[in-house]
């Protein structure tokens, strides 16, 4: 491989909490065994191809501030290969096990569908060659069905059936590529699967289209023998006023309606959770309770800004409680922790990009270690167990399991003259306990 912008960066190593090296991991020791398996296998970190290698720092009020070699004028396929070379060099530097991509991130669009697909498969073959010489694997692939003007009225929910067909064709090829590259998941993020205004929207029609599209994806998964997970990534709004995959609970209802609750899970993003008025841990706990937790996009929003800022994580409390609920849900399985985060437009150097990932990795690792310690210690779980202990009695279990009817419950309650009294939720005691454990 020829030199890249990351060639002179040494591999980031674990040096422990005593290290003063800003380009070393203090907490992320991938081989450290925690709760029965290595930390690296619990977290399954991934680099987002789009933010790390396609994002140029532009925003609605200013032009690009990031100019990587593959962003200059040149043959599009050659530049895509330069980008791939740099990406795999970056993966080497970080020592992380996975990456994720959209079709549009890795390959240039053509003038026709045929040319676009041809470019895509050319670069997929090149990525396969790169992966053969690397330890980095594919966590998931997906299709960009939101950037081009043809998607301005939606992808699968578009009023134009030709757009639906274009999207189906694109997803088919992206699923083929994900399988070819050994991906563990395939993600559907409906960036414009919603509406800007109800005035021109037939919601029932659009939901039927979206349900049929997802069913087609699941059918094709089984047809080609793809063993990975199909994941939906919820988001409440932006760029639309309302998106149909609002949050984890909404997605579950959608899956139930179309009989797909055992076929599809969710890829949850922290910043999408907060845009929905939830916390990241709420969305993880919800997905865990419903049995649809699949994978995570790790980032954060800005409390002072009302849009998806996709910043690298730095809130230890939120991340610890998120990891607690991941563990309680049984872990991420085939999923992982993808850094769907971008450096700020003033952070335009390659060093900034490396440092951002080092900090994000360490934040997640420290949080997971704290969450695991909480669970192994047992004090916090004991408080929760005590609070719901009454439901373990035979009488309570009979109510919960449906063995007694409403009138039978009422008769027994009246005969026993029950008079339940308020019980403390011990919120402040729990907050004190968690604060001391998390920040010590």
Short mmCIF file of C-alpha atoms in Angstrom, two decimals:
data_model
loop_
_atom_site.label_atom_id
_atom_site.label_comp_id
_atom_site.label_asym_id
_atom_site.label_seq_id
_atom_site.Cartn_x
_atom_site.Cartn_y
_atom_site.Cartn_z
CA UNK A 1 0.00 0.00 0.00
CA UNK A 2 1.25 3.49 -0.85
CA UNK A 3 1.66 6.08 1.89
CA UNK A 4 -1.50 7.73 3.23
CA UNK A 5 -2.17 10.71 5.49
CA UNK A 6 -2.13 8.26 8.41
CA UNK A 7 1.07 6.41 7.52
CA UNK A 8 3.21 8.30 10.05
CA UNK A 9 0.82 7.67 12.94
CA UNK A 10 1.91 4.87 15.27
CA UNK A 11 -0.68 2.33 16.36
CA UNK A 12 -2.65 3.43 19.41
CA UNK A 13 -1.91 1.13 22.35
CA UNK A 14 -3.40 0.48 25.78
CA UNK A 15 -1.14 2.13 28.37
CA UNK A 16 -3.40 2.27 31.44
CA UNK A 17 -4.76 5.08 33.58
CA UNK A 18 -1.31 6.29 34.60
CA UNK A 19 -0.40 7.15 31.02
CA UNK A 20 -0.09 10.81 30.04
CA UNK A 21 0.01 9.97 26.33
CA UNK A 22 -3.06 11.60 24.70
CA UNK A 23 -2.83 9.08 21.86
CA UNK A 24 -3.02 5.99 24.07
CA UNK A 25 -5.95 4.09 25.52
CA UNK A 26 -6.22 4.40 29.28
CA UNK A 27 -9.23 2.11 29.74
CA UNK A 28 -9.65 0.18 26.51
CA UNK A 29 -7.69 -3.02 26.94
CA UNK A 30 -9.35 -5.14 24.26
CA UNK A 31 -8.05 -8.39 25.74
CA UNK A 32 -9.15 -7.71 29.32
CA UNK A 33 -11.71 -10.33 30.35
CA UNK A 34 -14.84 -8.77 31.82
CA UNK A 35 -17.92 -10.78 32.73
CA UNK A 36 -16.58 -13.83 30.96
CA UNK A 37 -15.24 -12.45 27.69
CA UNK A 38 -12.76 -9.87 26.36
CA UNK A 39 -13.73 -6.21 26.49
CA UNK A 40 -13.20 -5.94 22.74
CA UNK A 41 -15.85 -8.59 22.14
CA UNK A 42 -18.35 -6.81 24.37
CA UNK A 43 -17.97 -3.42 22.69
CA UNK A 44 -17.19 -4.36 19.06
CA UNK A 45 -16.12 -0.84 18.09
CA UNK A 46 -16.57 0.39 14.54
CA UNK A 47 -15.45 3.45 12.56
CA UNK A 48 -18.09 5.25 10.48
CA UNK A 49 -16.80 5.60 6.92
CA UNK A 50 -19.05 8.62 6.21
CA UNK A 51 -18.06 10.92 9.06
CA UNK A 52 -14.41 9.93 9.10
CA UNK A 53 -13.64 9.93 5.38
CA UNK A 54 -16.48 11.67 3.52
CA UNK A 55 -17.35 14.58 5.81
CA UNK A 56 -15.65 17.81 4.68
CA UNK A 57 -16.60 20.19 7.49
CA UNK A 58 -19.16 22.22 5.56
CA UNK A 59 -22.35 23.43 7.20
CA UNK A 60 -25.35 25.53 6.08
CA UNK A 61 -23.39 28.71 6.79
CA UNK A 62 -19.92 27.86 5.52
CA UNK A 63 -17.99 25.81 3.01
CA UNK A 64 -15.63 22.89 3.55
CA UNK A 65 -12.86 23.17 6.13
CA UNK A 66 -11.51 19.63 5.75
CA UNK A 67 -9.59 18.75 2.61
CA UNK A 68 -8.26 15.21 2.44
CA UNK A 69 -6.30 14.00 -0.62
CA UNK A 70 -9.24 11.96 -1.97
CA UNK A 71 -11.48 15.06 -1.93
CA UNK A 72 -9.55 16.83 -4.69
CA UNK A 73 -10.36 16.67 -8.38
CA UNK A 74 -9.41 13.45 -10.14
CA UNK A 75 -10.69 10.18 -11.49
CA UNK A 76 -13.57 9.26 -9.14
CA UNK A 77 -12.72 5.55 -8.94
CA UNK A 78 -9.03 6.27 -8.34
CA UNK A 79 -9.93 8.75 -5.61
CA UNK A 80 -12.29 6.22 -4.01
CA UNK A 81 -9.38 3.79 -3.82
CA UNK A 82 -7.13 6.46 -2.27
CA UNK A 83 -9.87 6.99 0.32
CA UNK A 84 -10.05 3.25 1.00
CA UNK A 85 -6.26 3.06 1.42
CA UNK A 86 -6.42 5.87 3.99
CA UNK A 87 -9.38 4.28 5.75
CA UNK A 88 -7.63 0.97 6.29
CA UNK A 89 -4.50 2.78 7.44
CA UNK A 90 -6.69 4.63 9.93
CA UNK A 91 -8.17 1.32 11.11
CA UNK A 92 -4.60 0.10 11.66
CA UNK A 93 -3.79 3.14 13.79
CA UNK A 94 -6.82 2.70 16.06
CA UNK A 95 -6.72 -1.09 16.21
CA UNK A 96 -10.52 -1.29 16.16
CA UNK A 97 -12.25 -4.41 14.83
CA UNK A 98 -14.96 -3.01 12.53
CA UNK A 99 -16.11 -0.31 10.14
CA UNK A 100 -19.49 0.67 8.64
CA UNK A 101 -20.43 2.30 5.32
CA UNK A 102 -23.15 3.66 3.05
CA UNK A 103 -22.84 2.90 -0.65
CA UNK A 104 -22.36 6.61 -1.40
CA UNK A 105 -19.49 6.86 1.11
CA UNK A 106 -17.26 4.37 -0.64
CA UNK A 107 -18.03 4.83 -4.35
CA UNK A 108 -18.95 7.70 -6.69
CA UNK A 109 -22.38 7.92 -8.30
CA UNK A 110 -22.63 7.47 -12.05
CA UNK A 111 -24.90 9.08 -14.61
CA UNK A 112 -27.19 6.04 -14.67
CA UNK A 113 -28.32 3.34 -12.23
CA UNK A 114 -26.19 0.80 -14.09
CA UNK A 115 -23.08 3.00 -13.90
CA UNK A 116 -23.68 3.77 -10.22
CA UNK A 117 -23.99 0.09 -9.37
CA UNK A 118 -20.92 -0.71 -11.43
CA UNK A 119 -18.85 1.86 -9.54
CA UNK A 120 -20.15 0.51 -6.25
CA UNK A 121 -19.21 -3.10 -6.95
CA UNK A 122 -15.78 -2.04 -8.23
CA UNK A 123 -15.02 -0.45 -4.86
CA UNK A 124 -16.66 -3.28 -2.91
CA UNK A 125 -14.22 -5.67 -4.62
CA UNK A 126 -11.38 -3.31 -3.70
CA UNK A 127 -12.53 -3.22 -0.05
CA UNK A 128 -12.56 -7.01 -0.08
CA UNK A 129 -8.92 -6.96 -1.17
CA UNK A 130 -8.09 -4.48 1.61
CA UNK A 131 -9.90 -6.58 4.20
CA UNK A 132 -7.94 -9.68 3.21
CA UNK A 133 -4.81 -7.89 4.43
CA UNK A 134 -6.38 -6.34 7.52
CA UNK A 135 -7.89 -7.51 10.80
CA UNK A 136 -10.74 -4.99 10.45
CA UNK A 137 -14.11 -6.45 9.47
CA UNK A 138 -17.47 -5.03 8.42
CA UNK A 139 -19.99 -4.42 11.20
CA UNK A 140 -22.71 -3.27 8.83
CA UNK A 141 -23.50 -1.86 5.45
CA UNK A 142 -26.34 0.38 4.36
CA UNK A 143 -27.63 2.46 1.46
CA UNK A 144 -27.81 6.24 1.25
CA UNK A 145 -31.43 6.81 0.25
CA UNK A 146 -31.67 10.43 1.40
CA UNK A 147 -29.00 12.68 -0.17
CA UNK A 148 -29.91 12.73 -3.88
CA UNK A 149 -32.77 15.03 -4.97
CA UNK A 150 -34.74 11.96 -6.15
CA UNK A 151 -35.26 11.12 -2.46
CA UNK A 152 -36.60 14.54 -1.45
CA UNK A 153 -40.09 13.05 -0.96
CA UNK A 154 -38.84 9.87 0.65
CA UNK A 155 -37.33 6.56 -0.40
CA UNK A 156 -39.65 3.60 0.12
CA UNK A 157 -42.38 6.09 1.13
CA UNK A 158 -42.04 8.19 -2.03
CA UNK A 159 -45.21 8.99 -4.04
CA UNK A 160 -43.35 7.89 -7.17
CA UNK A 161 -43.18 4.08 -7.53
CA UNK A 162 -40.04 4.39 -9.68
CA UNK A 163 -38.21 5.83 -6.67
CA UNK A 164 -39.42 2.83 -4.63
CA UNK A 165 -38.02 0.55 -7.35
CA UNK A 166 -34.72 2.47 -7.49
CA UNK A 167 -34.38 2.10 -3.71
CA UNK A 168 -35.24 -1.60 -3.81
CA UNK A 169 -32.58 -2.15 -6.47
CA UNK A 170 -29.98 -0.19 -4.50
CA UNK A 171 -30.71 -2.01 -1.25
CA UNK A 172 -30.55 -5.37 -3.02
CA UNK A 173 -27.03 -4.59 -4.23
CA UNK A 174 -25.96 -3.17 -0.85
CA UNK A 175 -27.17 -6.33 0.87
CA UNK A 176 -25.23 -8.42 -1.65
CA UNK A 177 -22.13 -6.35 -0.90
CA UNK A 178 -22.61 -6.61 2.86
CA UNK A 179 -22.83 -10.38 2.56
CA UNK A 180 -19.80 -10.46 0.23
CA UNK A 181 -17.74 -8.53 2.78
CA UNK A 182 -18.85 -10.69 5.70
CA UNK A 183 -20.93 -8.01 7.39
CA UNK A 184 -22.68 -8.84 10.65
CA UNK A 185 -25.69 -6.57 10.06
CA UNK A 186 -27.56 -4.59 7.44
CA UNK A 187 -29.01 -1.23 8.54
CA UNK A 188 -31.95 0.76 7.19
CA UNK A 189 -31.97 4.43 8.19
CA UNK A 190 -34.98 6.21 6.70
CA UNK A 191 -33.51 9.69 6.52
CA UNK A 192 -36.52 10.97 4.60
CA UNK A 193 -39.08 8.28 5.46
CA UNK A 194 -41.59 10.72 6.89
CA UNK A 195 -43.17 14.01 5.92
CA UNK A 196 -42.41 17.70 5.81
CA UNK A 197 -46.12 18.53 5.93
CA UNK A 198 -49.30 16.50 6.30
CA UNK A 199 -50.94 18.75 3.69
CA UNK A 200 -49.54 16.66 0.83
CA UNK A 201 -49.12 13.33 2.65
CA UNK A 202 -51.18 10.14 2.57
CA UNK A 203 -49.77 8.59 5.72
CA UNK A 204 -51.60 5.28 5.40
CA UNK A 205 -50.28 4.82 1.86
CA UNK A 206 -46.71 5.68 2.87
CA UNK A 207 -46.72 3.35 5.87
CA UNK A 208 -47.98 0.52 3.67
CA UNK A 209 -45.13 1.17 1.23
CA UNK A 210 -42.57 1.22 4.05
CA UNK A 211 -43.94 -2.00 5.52
CA UNK A 212 -43.81 -3.75 2.15
CA UNK A 213 -40.28 -2.51 1.53
CA UNK A 214 -39.04 -3.88 4.85
CA UNK A 215 -40.76 -7.20 4.15
CA UNK A 216 -38.95 -7.36 0.79
CA UNK A 217 -35.63 -6.78 2.58
CA UNK A 218 -36.31 -9.59 5.07
CA UNK A 219 -37.41 -11.95 2.29
CA UNK A 220 -34.23 -11.22 0.33
CA UNK A 221 -32.08 -11.74 3.42
CA UNK A 222 -33.35 -15.31 3.67
CA UNK A 223 -33.17 -15.86 -0.10
CA UNK A 224 -29.42 -15.10 -0.23
CA UNK A 225 -28.63 -16.76 3.10
CA UNK A 226 -27.44 -13.60 4.81
CA UNK A 227 -26.89 -14.57 8.46
CA UNK A 228 -26.57 -11.05 9.82
CA UNK A 229 -29.23 -8.94 11.50
CA UNK A 230 -31.57 -6.52 9.74
CA UNK A 231 -31.65 -3.30 11.75
CA UNK A 232 -33.79 -0.15 11.65
CA UNK A 233 -32.24 3.04 13.01
CA UNK A 234 -34.92 5.21 14.66
CA UNK A 235 -34.92 8.99 14.41
CA UNK A 236 -37.83 11.30 15.25
CA UNK A 237 -37.20 14.18 12.83
CA UNK A 238 -34.58 15.98 10.74
CA UNK A 239 -34.44 16.38 7.85
CA UNK A 240 -38.21 15.74 7.91
CA UNK A 241 -40.65 17.30 10.36
CA UNK A 242 -41.71 13.80 11.41
CA UNK A 243 -40.18 10.43 10.61
CA UNK A 244 -42.15 7.21 10.82
CA UNK A 245 -39.40 5.38 12.74
CA UNK A 246 -39.65 7.92 15.60
CA UNK A 247 -38.10 5.84 18.40
CA UNK A 248 -37.60 2.24 19.55
CA UNK A 249 -41.17 1.86 20.80
CA UNK A 250 -42.62 3.24 17.56
CA UNK A 251 -40.46 0.89 15.50
CA UNK A 252 -41.64 -2.07 17.59
CA UNK A 253 -45.26 -1.18 16.91
CA UNK A 254 -44.48 -0.91 13.20
CA UNK A 255 -42.74 -4.30 13.23
CA UNK A 256 -45.68 -5.91 15.04
CA UNK A 257 -48.14 -4.54 12.48
CA UNK A 258 -46.21 -6.16 9.63
CA UNK A 259 -45.30 -9.36 11.47
CA UNK A 260 -41.57 -8.58 11.49
CA UNK A 261 -40.88 -8.30 15.23
CA UNK A 262 -38.86 -11.52 15.17
CA UNK A 263 -36.95 -10.54 12.02
CA UNK A 264 -35.79 -6.97 12.61
CA UNK A 265 -34.05 -5.20 15.47
CA UNK A 266 -32.95 -1.63 16.10
CA UNK A 267 -29.68 0.23 15.73
CA UNK A 268 -29.98 2.99 18.34
CA UNK A 269 -28.16 6.31 18.16
CA UNK A 270 -27.58 8.52 21.20
CA UNK A 271 -28.26 11.82 19.43
CA UNK A 272 -31.43 10.44 17.82
CA UNK A 273 -32.65 9.42 21.28
CA UNK A 274 -32.27 12.93 22.66
CA UNK A 275 -33.98 14.45 19.60
CA UNK A 276 -36.93 12.19 20.44
CA UNK A 277 -37.04 13.57 23.97
CA UNK A 278 -35.46 10.47 25.46
CA UNK A 279 -32.11 9.57 26.96
CA UNK A 280 -29.84 7.05 25.26
CA UNK A 281 -30.28 4.67 28.20
CA UNK A 282 -34.07 4.96 27.88
CA UNK A 283 -33.97 3.81 24.26
CA UNK A 284 -31.60 0.94 25.10
CA UNK A 285 -33.76 -0.14 28.04
CA UNK A 286 -36.88 0.03 25.85
CA UNK A 287 -35.31 -2.05 23.09
CA UNK A 288 -34.02 -4.52 25.66
CA UNK A 289 -37.45 -4.88 27.27
CA UNK A 290 -39.04 -5.47 23.85
CA UNK A 291 -36.32 -7.89 22.72
CA UNK A 292 -35.20 -5.84 19.71
CA UNK A 293 -31.82 -4.39 20.79
CA UNK A 294 -29.41 -4.91 17.91
CA UNK A 295 -26.56 -2.39 17.77
CA UNK A 296 -25.53 1.13 18.81
CA UNK A 297 -24.40 4.32 17.11
CA UNK A 298 -22.24 6.09 19.67
CA UNK A 299 -22.29 9.89 19.76
CA UNK A 300 -23.91 12.77 21.63
CA UNK A 301 -25.86 15.93 20.91
CA UNK A 302 -25.46 19.45 22.25
CA UNK A 303 -28.03 20.40 24.88
CA UNK A 304 -28.03 23.98 23.56
CA UNK A 305 -28.64 22.99 19.93
CA UNK A 306 -31.79 21.40 18.55
CA UNK A 307 -30.33 19.32 15.77
CA UNK A 308 -28.25 16.20 15.20
CA UNK A 309 -24.71 17.41 15.97
CA UNK A 310 -23.12 13.92 16.04
CA UNK A 311 -20.36 14.73 18.52
CA UNK A 312 -18.03 12.23 20.13
CA UNK A 313 -19.22 11.06 23.58
CA UNK A 314 -17.92 12.60 26.79
CA UNK A 315 -20.69 12.08 29.37
CA UNK A 316 -19.59 9.28 31.68
CA UNK A 317 -22.89 9.08 33.59
CA UNK A 318 -25.03 8.66 30.47
CA UNK A 319 -22.64 6.21 28.86
CA UNK A 320 -22.32 4.11 32.05
CA UNK A 321 -26.06 3.80 32.45
CA UNK A 322 -26.37 3.02 28.73
CA UNK A 323 -23.83 0.23 29.06
CA UNK A 324 -25.61 -1.01 32.18
CA UNK A 325 -28.79 -1.50 30.16
CA UNK A 326 -26.84 -3.11 27.30
CA UNK A 327 -25.49 -5.71 29.73
CA UNK A 328 -28.93 -6.22 31.28
CA UNK A 329 -30.37 -6.80 27.80
CA UNK A 330 -27.87 -9.60 27.20
CA UNK A 331 -25.24 -7.62 25.30
CA UNK A 332 -24.96 -6.52 21.70
CA UNK A 333 -24.49 -9.93 20.09
CA UNK A 334 -23.79 -9.37 16.39
CA UNK A 335 -24.10 -5.63 16.88
CA UNK A 336 -21.47 -3.24 18.14
CA UNK A 337 -20.60 0.34 19.02
CA UNK A 338 -20.24 2.38 15.84
CA UNK A 339 -18.83 5.90 16.19
CA UNK A 340 -21.43 7.78 14.19
CA UNK A 341 -19.63 10.95 15.21
CA UNK A 342 -17.72 13.64 13.40
CA UNK A 343 -14.99 16.05 14.38
CA UNK A 344 -15.97 19.71 14.55
CA UNK A 345 -15.31 21.81 11.44
CA UNK A 346 -12.45 23.58 13.24
CA UNK A 347 -10.84 20.18 13.95
CA UNK A 348 -9.60 19.60 10.44
CA UNK A 349 -6.29 17.76 10.94
CA UNK A 350 -5.77 14.01 10.78
CA UNK A 351 -4.50 14.16 14.36
CA UNK A 352 -7.87 15.57 15.44
CA UNK A 353 -9.64 12.61 13.85
CA UNK A 354 -7.41 10.08 15.62
CA UNK A 355 -7.71 11.88 18.98
CA UNK A 356 -11.50 12.02 18.73
CA UNK A 357 -11.76 8.26 18.31
CA UNK A 358 -9.23 7.56 21.07
CA UNK A 359 -11.31 9.63 23.49
CA UNK A 360 -14.58 8.04 22.37
CA UNK A 361 -13.20 4.52 22.71
CA UNK A 362 -11.86 5.22 26.19
CA UNK A 363 -15.13 6.83 27.30
CA UNK A 364 -17.13 3.76 26.25
CA UNK A 365 -14.61 1.34 27.73
CA UNK A 366 -14.53 3.16 31.06
CA UNK A 367 -18.34 3.26 31.10
CA UNK A 368 -18.63 -0.45 30.35
CA UNK A 369 -16.15 -1.31 33.11
CA UNK A 370 -18.11 0.85 35.56
CA UNK A 371 -21.41 -0.74 34.52
CA UNK A 372 -19.97 -4.24 34.85
CA UNK A 373 -18.65 -3.37 38.30
CA UNK A 374 -22.09 -2.08 39.33
CA UNK A 375 -23.67 -5.36 38.30
CA UNK A 376 -21.00 -7.57 39.85
CA UNK A 377 -21.17 -5.63 43.12
CA UNK A 378 -24.94 -6.06 43.21
CA UNK A 379 -25.93 -3.17 45.50
CA UNK A 380 -27.82 -1.24 42.83
CA UNK A 381 -29.61 -4.33 41.51
CA UNK A 382 -30.54 -5.29 45.06
CA UNK A 383 -32.34 -1.96 45.49
CA UNK A 384 -34.33 -2.60 42.31
CA UNK A 385 -35.10 -6.17 43.35
CA UNK A 386 -36.33 -5.00 46.74
CA UNK A 387 -38.61 -2.41 45.14
CA UNK A 388 -40.44 -5.03 43.07
CA UNK A 389 -40.23 -7.88 45.59
CA UNK A 390 -44.00 -7.86 46.14
CA UNK A 391 -44.52 -9.17 42.63
CA UNK A 392 -42.79 -12.42 43.55
CA UNK A 393 -45.65 -13.56 45.79
CA UNK A 394 -48.07 -16.23 44.45
CA UNK A 395 -50.97 -13.78 44.56
CA UNK A 396 -49.15 -11.14 42.53
CA UNK A 397 -47.87 -13.72 40.04
CA UNK A 398 -51.44 -14.94 39.54
CA UNK A 399 -52.51 -11.40 38.58
CA UNK A 400 -49.56 -10.99 36.22
CA UNK A 401 -49.93 -14.35 34.51
CA UNK A 402 -53.65 -14.03 33.83
CA UNK A 403 -54.78 -16.75 36.24
CA UNK A 404 -57.27 -14.44 37.91
CA UNK A 405 -59.85 -12.13 36.30
CA UNK A 406 -60.55 -8.49 37.01
CA UNK A 407 -63.65 -9.28 39.11
CA UNK A 408 -61.73 -11.97 41.05
CA UNK A 409 -58.98 -9.47 41.85
CA UNK A 410 -61.59 -6.97 42.98
CA UNK A 411 -63.39 -9.53 45.17
CA UNK A 412 -60.19 -10.61 46.91
CA UNK A 413 -59.07 -7.00 47.44
CA UNK A 414 -62.39 -6.05 48.99
CA UNK A 415 -62.48 -9.14 51.22
CA UNK A 416 -58.96 -8.49 52.47
CA UNK A 417 -59.64 -4.77 52.91
CA UNK A 418 -56.28 -3.97 51.36
CA UNK A 419 -54.90 -0.50 52.12
CA UNK A 420 -51.56 -0.02 50.28
CA UNK A 421 -49.34 2.76 51.61
CA UNK A 422 -46.73 4.87 49.77
CA UNK A 423 -43.21 3.46 49.65
CA UNK A 424 -40.04 5.45 49.04
CA UNK A 425 -38.53 5.23 45.57
CA UNK A 426 -35.15 6.11 47.13
CA UNK A 427 -34.17 8.17 44.08
CA UNK A 428 -31.63 10.35 45.85
CA UNK A 429 -30.06 7.35 47.58
CA UNK A 430 -29.70 5.63 44.22
CA UNK A 431 -28.28 8.77 42.62
CA UNK A 432 -25.71 9.06 45.40
CA UNK A 433 -24.77 5.41 45.06
CA UNK A 434 -24.34 5.63 41.29
CA UNK A 435 -22.44 8.94 41.41
CA UNK A 436 -19.94 7.50 43.88
CA UNK A 437 -19.48 4.31 41.87
CA UNK A 438 -19.29 5.95 38.45
CA UNK A 439 -16.93 8.82 39.28
CA UNK A 440 -14.70 7.09 41.80
#
